[in-house]
Tab-separated table of C-alpha atoms in Angstrom:
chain	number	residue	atom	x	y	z
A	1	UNK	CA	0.000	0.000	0.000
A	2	UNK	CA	1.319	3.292	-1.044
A	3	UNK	CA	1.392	5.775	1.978
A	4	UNK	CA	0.824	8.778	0.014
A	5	UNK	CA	-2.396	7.140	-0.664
A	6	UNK	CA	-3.447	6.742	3.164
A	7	UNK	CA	-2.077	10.119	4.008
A	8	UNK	CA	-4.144	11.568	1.413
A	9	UNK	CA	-6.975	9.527	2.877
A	10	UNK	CA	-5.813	11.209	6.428
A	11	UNK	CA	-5.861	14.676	5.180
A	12	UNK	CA	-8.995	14.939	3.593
A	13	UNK	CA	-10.847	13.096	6.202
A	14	UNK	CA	-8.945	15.804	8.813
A	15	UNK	CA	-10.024	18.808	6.027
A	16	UNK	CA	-13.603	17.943	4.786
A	17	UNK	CA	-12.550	19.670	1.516
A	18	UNK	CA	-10.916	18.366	-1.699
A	19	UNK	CA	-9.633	22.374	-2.211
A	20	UNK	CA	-7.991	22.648	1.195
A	21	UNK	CA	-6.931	19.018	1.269
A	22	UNK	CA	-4.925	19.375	-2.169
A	23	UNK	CA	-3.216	22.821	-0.561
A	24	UNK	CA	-2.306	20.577	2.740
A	25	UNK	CA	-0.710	18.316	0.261
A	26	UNK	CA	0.702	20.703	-1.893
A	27	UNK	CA	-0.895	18.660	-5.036
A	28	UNK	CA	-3.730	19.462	-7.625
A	29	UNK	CA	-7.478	18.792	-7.222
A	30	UNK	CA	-7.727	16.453	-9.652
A	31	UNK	CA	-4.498	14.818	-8.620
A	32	UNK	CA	-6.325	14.557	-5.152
A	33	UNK	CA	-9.080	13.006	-6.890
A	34	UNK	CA	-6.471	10.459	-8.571
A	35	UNK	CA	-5.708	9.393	-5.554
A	36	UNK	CA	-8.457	8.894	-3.484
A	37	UNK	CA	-9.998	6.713	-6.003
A	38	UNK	CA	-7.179	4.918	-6.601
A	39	UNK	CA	-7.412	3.710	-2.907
A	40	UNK	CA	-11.062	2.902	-3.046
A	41	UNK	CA	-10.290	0.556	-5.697
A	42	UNK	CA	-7.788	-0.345	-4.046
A	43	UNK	CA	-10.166	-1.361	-0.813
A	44	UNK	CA	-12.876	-2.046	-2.865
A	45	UNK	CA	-15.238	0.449	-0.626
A	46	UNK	CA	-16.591	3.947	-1.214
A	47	UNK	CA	-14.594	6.229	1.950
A	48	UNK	CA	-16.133	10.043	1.274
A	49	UNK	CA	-19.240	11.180	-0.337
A	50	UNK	CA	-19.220	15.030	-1.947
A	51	UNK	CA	-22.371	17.444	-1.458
A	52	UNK	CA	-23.031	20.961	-1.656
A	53	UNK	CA	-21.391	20.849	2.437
A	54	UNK	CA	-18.250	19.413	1.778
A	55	UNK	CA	-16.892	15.958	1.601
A	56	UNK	CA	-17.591	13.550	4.820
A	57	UNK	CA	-16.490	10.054	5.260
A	58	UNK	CA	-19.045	7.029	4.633
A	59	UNK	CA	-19.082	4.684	7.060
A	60	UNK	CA	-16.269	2.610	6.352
A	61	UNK	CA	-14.200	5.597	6.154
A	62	UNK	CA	-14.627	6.325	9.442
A	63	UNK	CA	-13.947	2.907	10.079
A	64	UNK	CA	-10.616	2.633	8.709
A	65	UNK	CA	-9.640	6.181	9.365
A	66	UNK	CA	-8.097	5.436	12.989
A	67	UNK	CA	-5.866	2.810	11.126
A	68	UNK	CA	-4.596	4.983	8.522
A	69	UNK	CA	-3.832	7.358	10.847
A	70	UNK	CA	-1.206	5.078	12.598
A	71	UNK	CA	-0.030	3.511	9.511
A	72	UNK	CA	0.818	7.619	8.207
A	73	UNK	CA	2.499	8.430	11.395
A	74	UNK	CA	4.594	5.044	11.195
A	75	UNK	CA	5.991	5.974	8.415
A	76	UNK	CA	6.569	9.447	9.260
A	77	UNK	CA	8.333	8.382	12.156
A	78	UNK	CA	10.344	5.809	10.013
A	79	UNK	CA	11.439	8.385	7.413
A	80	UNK	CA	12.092	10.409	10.604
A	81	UNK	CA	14.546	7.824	12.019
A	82	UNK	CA	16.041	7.294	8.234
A	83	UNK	CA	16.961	10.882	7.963
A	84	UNK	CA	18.637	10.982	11.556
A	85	UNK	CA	20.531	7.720	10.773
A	86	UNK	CA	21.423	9.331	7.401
A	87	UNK	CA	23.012	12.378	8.698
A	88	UNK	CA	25.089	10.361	11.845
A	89	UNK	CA	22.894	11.414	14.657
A	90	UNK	CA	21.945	8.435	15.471
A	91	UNK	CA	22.814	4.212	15.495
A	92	UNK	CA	26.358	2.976	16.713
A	93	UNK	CA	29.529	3.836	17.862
A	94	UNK	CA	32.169	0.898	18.219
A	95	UNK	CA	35.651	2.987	19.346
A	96	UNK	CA	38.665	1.522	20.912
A	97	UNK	CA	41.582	3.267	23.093
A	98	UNK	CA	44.764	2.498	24.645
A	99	UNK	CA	47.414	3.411	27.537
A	100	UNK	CA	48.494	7.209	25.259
A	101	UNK	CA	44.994	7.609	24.858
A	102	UNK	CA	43.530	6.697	28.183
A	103	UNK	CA	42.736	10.544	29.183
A	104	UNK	CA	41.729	12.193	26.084
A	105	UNK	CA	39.674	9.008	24.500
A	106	UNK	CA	36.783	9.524	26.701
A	107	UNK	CA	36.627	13.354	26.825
A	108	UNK	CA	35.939	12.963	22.967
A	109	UNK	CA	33.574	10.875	23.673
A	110	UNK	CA	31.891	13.117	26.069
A	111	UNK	CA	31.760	15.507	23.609
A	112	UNK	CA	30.471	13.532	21.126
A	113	UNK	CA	27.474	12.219	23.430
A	114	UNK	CA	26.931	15.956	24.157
A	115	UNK	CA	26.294	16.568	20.426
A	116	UNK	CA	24.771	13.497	19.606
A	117	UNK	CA	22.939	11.901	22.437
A	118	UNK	CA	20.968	9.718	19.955
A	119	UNK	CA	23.998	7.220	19.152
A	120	UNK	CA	24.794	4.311	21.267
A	121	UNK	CA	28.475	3.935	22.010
A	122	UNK	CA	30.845	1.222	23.340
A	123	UNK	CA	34.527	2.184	24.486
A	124	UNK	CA	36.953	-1.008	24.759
A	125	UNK	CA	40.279	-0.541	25.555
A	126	UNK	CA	42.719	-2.670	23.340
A	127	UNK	CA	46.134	-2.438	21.823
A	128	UNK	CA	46.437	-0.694	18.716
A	129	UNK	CA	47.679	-4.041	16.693
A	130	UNK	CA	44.056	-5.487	18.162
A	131	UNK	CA	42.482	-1.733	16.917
A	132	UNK	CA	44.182	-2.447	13.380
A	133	UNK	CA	42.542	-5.878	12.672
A	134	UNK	CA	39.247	-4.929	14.409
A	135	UNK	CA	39.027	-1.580	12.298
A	136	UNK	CA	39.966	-3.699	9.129
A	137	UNK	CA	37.281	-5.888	9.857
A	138	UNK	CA	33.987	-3.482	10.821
A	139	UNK	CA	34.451	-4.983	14.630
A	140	UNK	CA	35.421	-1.000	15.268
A	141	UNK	CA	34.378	2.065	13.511
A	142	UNK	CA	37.277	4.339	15.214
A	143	UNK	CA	40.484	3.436	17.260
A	144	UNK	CA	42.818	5.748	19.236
A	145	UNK	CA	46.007	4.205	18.542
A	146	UNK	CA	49.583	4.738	17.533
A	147	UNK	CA	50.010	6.407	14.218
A	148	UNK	CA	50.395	5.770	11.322
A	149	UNK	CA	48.759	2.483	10.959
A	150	UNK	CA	49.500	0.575	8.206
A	151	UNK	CA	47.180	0.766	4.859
A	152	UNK	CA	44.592	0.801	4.096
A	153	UNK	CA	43.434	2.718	7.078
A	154	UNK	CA	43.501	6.448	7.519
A	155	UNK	CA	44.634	8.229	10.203
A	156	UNK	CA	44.454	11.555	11.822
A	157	UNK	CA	47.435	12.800	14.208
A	158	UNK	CA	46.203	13.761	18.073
A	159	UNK	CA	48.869	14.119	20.269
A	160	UNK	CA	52.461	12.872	21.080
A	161	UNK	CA	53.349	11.031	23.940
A	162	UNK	CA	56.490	10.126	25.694
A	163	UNK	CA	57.956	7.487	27.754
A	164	UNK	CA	58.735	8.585	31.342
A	165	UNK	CA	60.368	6.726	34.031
A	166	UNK	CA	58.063	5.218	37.126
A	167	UNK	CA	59.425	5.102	40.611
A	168	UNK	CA	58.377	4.288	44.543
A	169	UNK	CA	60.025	7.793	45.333
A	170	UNK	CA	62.372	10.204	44.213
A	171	UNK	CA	66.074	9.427	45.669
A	172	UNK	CA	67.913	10.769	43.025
A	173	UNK	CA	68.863	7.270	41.436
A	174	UNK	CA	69.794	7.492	38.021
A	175	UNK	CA	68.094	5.604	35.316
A	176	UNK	CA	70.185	2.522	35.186
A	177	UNK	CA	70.547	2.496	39.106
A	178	UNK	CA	66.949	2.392	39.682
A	179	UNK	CA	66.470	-0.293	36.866
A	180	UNK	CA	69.513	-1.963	38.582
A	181	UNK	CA	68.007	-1.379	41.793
A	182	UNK	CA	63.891	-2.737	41.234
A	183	UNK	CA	62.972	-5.067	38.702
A	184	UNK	CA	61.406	-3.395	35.691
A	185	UNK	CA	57.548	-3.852	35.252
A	186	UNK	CA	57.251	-4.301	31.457
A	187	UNK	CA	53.089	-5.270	29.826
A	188	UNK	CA	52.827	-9.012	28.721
A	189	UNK	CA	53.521	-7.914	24.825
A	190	UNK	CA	50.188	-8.920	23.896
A	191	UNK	CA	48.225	-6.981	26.146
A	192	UNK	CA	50.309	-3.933	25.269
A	193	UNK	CA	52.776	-4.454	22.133
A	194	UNK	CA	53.124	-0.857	21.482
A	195	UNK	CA	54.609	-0.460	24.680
A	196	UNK	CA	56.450	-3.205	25.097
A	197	UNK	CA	58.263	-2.498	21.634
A	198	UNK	CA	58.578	1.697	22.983
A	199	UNK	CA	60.376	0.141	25.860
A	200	UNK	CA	63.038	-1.769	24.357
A	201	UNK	CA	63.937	0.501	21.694
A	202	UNK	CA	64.476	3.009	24.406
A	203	UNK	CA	66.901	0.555	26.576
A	204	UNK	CA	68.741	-0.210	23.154
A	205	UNK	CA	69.331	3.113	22.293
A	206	UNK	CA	70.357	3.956	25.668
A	207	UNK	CA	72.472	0.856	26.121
A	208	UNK	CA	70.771	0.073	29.500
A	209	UNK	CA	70.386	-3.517	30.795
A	210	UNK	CA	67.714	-4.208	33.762
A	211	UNK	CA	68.912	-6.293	36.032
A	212	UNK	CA	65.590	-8.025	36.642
A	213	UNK	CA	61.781	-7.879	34.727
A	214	UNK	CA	58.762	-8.902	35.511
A	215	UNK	CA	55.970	-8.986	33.596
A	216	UNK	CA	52.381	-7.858	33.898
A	217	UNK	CA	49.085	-8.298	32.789
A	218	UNK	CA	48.019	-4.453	33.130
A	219	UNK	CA	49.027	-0.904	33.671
A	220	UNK	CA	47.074	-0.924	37.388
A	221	UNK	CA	48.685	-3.977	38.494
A	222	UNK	CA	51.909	-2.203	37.402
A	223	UNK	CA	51.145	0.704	39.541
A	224	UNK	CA	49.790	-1.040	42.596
A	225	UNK	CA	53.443	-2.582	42.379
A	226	UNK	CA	55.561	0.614	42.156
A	227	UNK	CA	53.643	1.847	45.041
A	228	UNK	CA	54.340	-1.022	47.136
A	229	UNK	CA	58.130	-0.468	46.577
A	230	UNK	CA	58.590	-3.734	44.628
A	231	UNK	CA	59.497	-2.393	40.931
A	232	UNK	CA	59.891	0.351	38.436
A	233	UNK	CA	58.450	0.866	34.870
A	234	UNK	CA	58.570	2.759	31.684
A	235	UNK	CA	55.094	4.154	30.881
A	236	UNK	CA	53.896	6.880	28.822
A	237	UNK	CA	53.642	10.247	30.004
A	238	UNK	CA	49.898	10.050	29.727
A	239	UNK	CA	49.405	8.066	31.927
A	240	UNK	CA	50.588	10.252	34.703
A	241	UNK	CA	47.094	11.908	34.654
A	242	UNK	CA	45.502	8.434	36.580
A	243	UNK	CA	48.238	7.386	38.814
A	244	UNK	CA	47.603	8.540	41.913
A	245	UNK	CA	49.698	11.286	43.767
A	246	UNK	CA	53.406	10.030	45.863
A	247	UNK	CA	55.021	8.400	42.543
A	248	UNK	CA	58.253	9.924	41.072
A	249	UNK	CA	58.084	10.907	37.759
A	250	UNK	CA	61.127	10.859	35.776
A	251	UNK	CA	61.369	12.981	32.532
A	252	UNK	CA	63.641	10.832	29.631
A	253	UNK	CA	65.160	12.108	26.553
A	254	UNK	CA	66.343	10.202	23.116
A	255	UNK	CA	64.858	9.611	20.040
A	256	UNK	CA	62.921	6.626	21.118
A	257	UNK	CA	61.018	8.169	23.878
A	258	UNK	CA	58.323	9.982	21.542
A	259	UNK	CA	55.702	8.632	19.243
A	260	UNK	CA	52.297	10.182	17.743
A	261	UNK	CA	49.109	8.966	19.006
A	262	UNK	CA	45.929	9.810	16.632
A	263	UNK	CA	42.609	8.214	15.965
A	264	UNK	CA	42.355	5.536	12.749
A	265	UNK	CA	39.495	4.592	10.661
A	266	UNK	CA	38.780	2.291	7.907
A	267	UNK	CA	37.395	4.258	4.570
A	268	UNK	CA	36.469	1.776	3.192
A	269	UNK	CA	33.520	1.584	4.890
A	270	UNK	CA	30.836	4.324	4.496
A	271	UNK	CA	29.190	5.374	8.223
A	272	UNK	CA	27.861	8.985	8.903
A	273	UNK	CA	28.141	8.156	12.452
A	274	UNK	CA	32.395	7.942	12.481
A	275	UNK	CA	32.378	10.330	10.355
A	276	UNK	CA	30.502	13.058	12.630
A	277	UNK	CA	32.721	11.351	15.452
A	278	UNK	CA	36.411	12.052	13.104
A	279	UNK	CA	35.181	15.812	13.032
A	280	UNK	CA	34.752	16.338	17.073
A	281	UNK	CA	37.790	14.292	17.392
A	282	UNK	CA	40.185	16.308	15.019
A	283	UNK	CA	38.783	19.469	16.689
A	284	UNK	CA	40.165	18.055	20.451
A	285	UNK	CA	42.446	20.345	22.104
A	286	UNK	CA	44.522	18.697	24.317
């Protein structure tokens, strides 16, 4: 059934008046007339009857009136919904984040919810190799990750971040007499590859060898260590903003302390939503 059909149905009932109904509708008289025959052949049952009063509905128009009333607003609301999804502002957002991103990831998404409070959204947080292969295969829309990714995904630059030295407390140690001193904490390199890969670039450039290492499952296991006085780590400087107040902070400086930390997407998928979500994300100040 053709809604254009009911809702002409609708109007005219609403109107008593093929004139005023065809201005409603912003269609001819006798294009009114089209249709409202059309749909009482189409029911096989007379709906109006014309007189010198106006037009009123027969009986079995005012049966079926209440019905194509709902069956108009339906689809209202449906092309509604359609246009919304259409433009991004509303459906699904699948993003993931990491240890550079764990601050700014979720003020994004605050801003995003703030714009668009009519899109559901999960935040996972996952390595950027996992990020690459999710994003590759639709599992993710966006990831904050390292950048660049490899192709074909694109990529848009965020922030840098830097690798700073963990400790208990500040007793002016240097660098390879606290790693001497403490075992150093290091990620299992699946839960965090990026890092674990940051880490030893650093201690080969520097030419430092810990004298212990443990390793960890995650970044607050890692902390809860260092503040019990039982090991030091290498994390990035973003994640200074959780830890909680008492650890020493040490700054570090070489060539493979720094890396870029931006958000990836695949284009090869078309989604109104990510997009919308690339544009509040690119405009982040951090």
């Amino acid at each position: 059934m053709n809604t254009r059909l009911l809702k002409a149905f609708v109007v005219l009932a609403e109107k008593g008046n093929y004139a005023l109904a065809a201005e409603a509708l912003a269609i001819s008289q006798p294009a009114l007339t089209k249709q409202i025959n059309l749909l009482e052949s189409r029911v096989n049952l007379a709906l109006f009857t014309r007189g010198r009063h106006g037009t009123a509905l027969r009986a079995g128009g005012v049966r079926l009136l209440p019905e194509a009333k709902k069956v108009v607003a339906q689809a209202e609301l449906f092309l509604h919904h359609a246009e919304q999804v259409a433009k991004g502002r509303e459906g699904f957002l699948a993003a993931g984040f990491g240890l550079s991103s764990f601050y700014f990831a979720p003020e994004c998404i605050a801003q995003f919810r703030a714009q668009y409070p009519g899109v559901d959204i999960t935040l996972e947080d996952l390595p950027s190799a996992q990020q690459y292969d999710m994003l590759q295969s639709g599992a993710l829309q966006v990831g904050f990750v390292r950048v660049p990714p490899a192709k074909p995904l694109s990529y848009h630059s965020l922030v840098d971040d830097n690798l700073v030295l963990v400790t208990p407390e500040n007793n002016g140690l240097s660098i390879e007499g606290w790693l001497q001193k403490f075992p150093l904490l290091r990620l299992y390199p699946a839960r965090g590859g990026g890092l674990d890969t940051q880490t030893t670039l650093f201690l080969h450039e520097q030419h430092i060898f810990p004298g212990a290492t443990q390793q960890v499952e995650d970044i607050q296991t890692i902390v809860a260590l260092i503040i019990a006085g039982t090991g030091v780590a290498l994390l990035p400087q973003s994640v200074v903003h959780i830890a909680p107040p008492g650890l020493n902070i040490v700054p570090l400086s070489g060539g493979a302390t720094r890396w870029q930390v931006g958000i990836a997407w695949d284009p090869r998928y078309d989604d109104s939503v990510r997009d919308n979500f690339i544009a509040i994300a690119k405009g982040f100040a951090c």
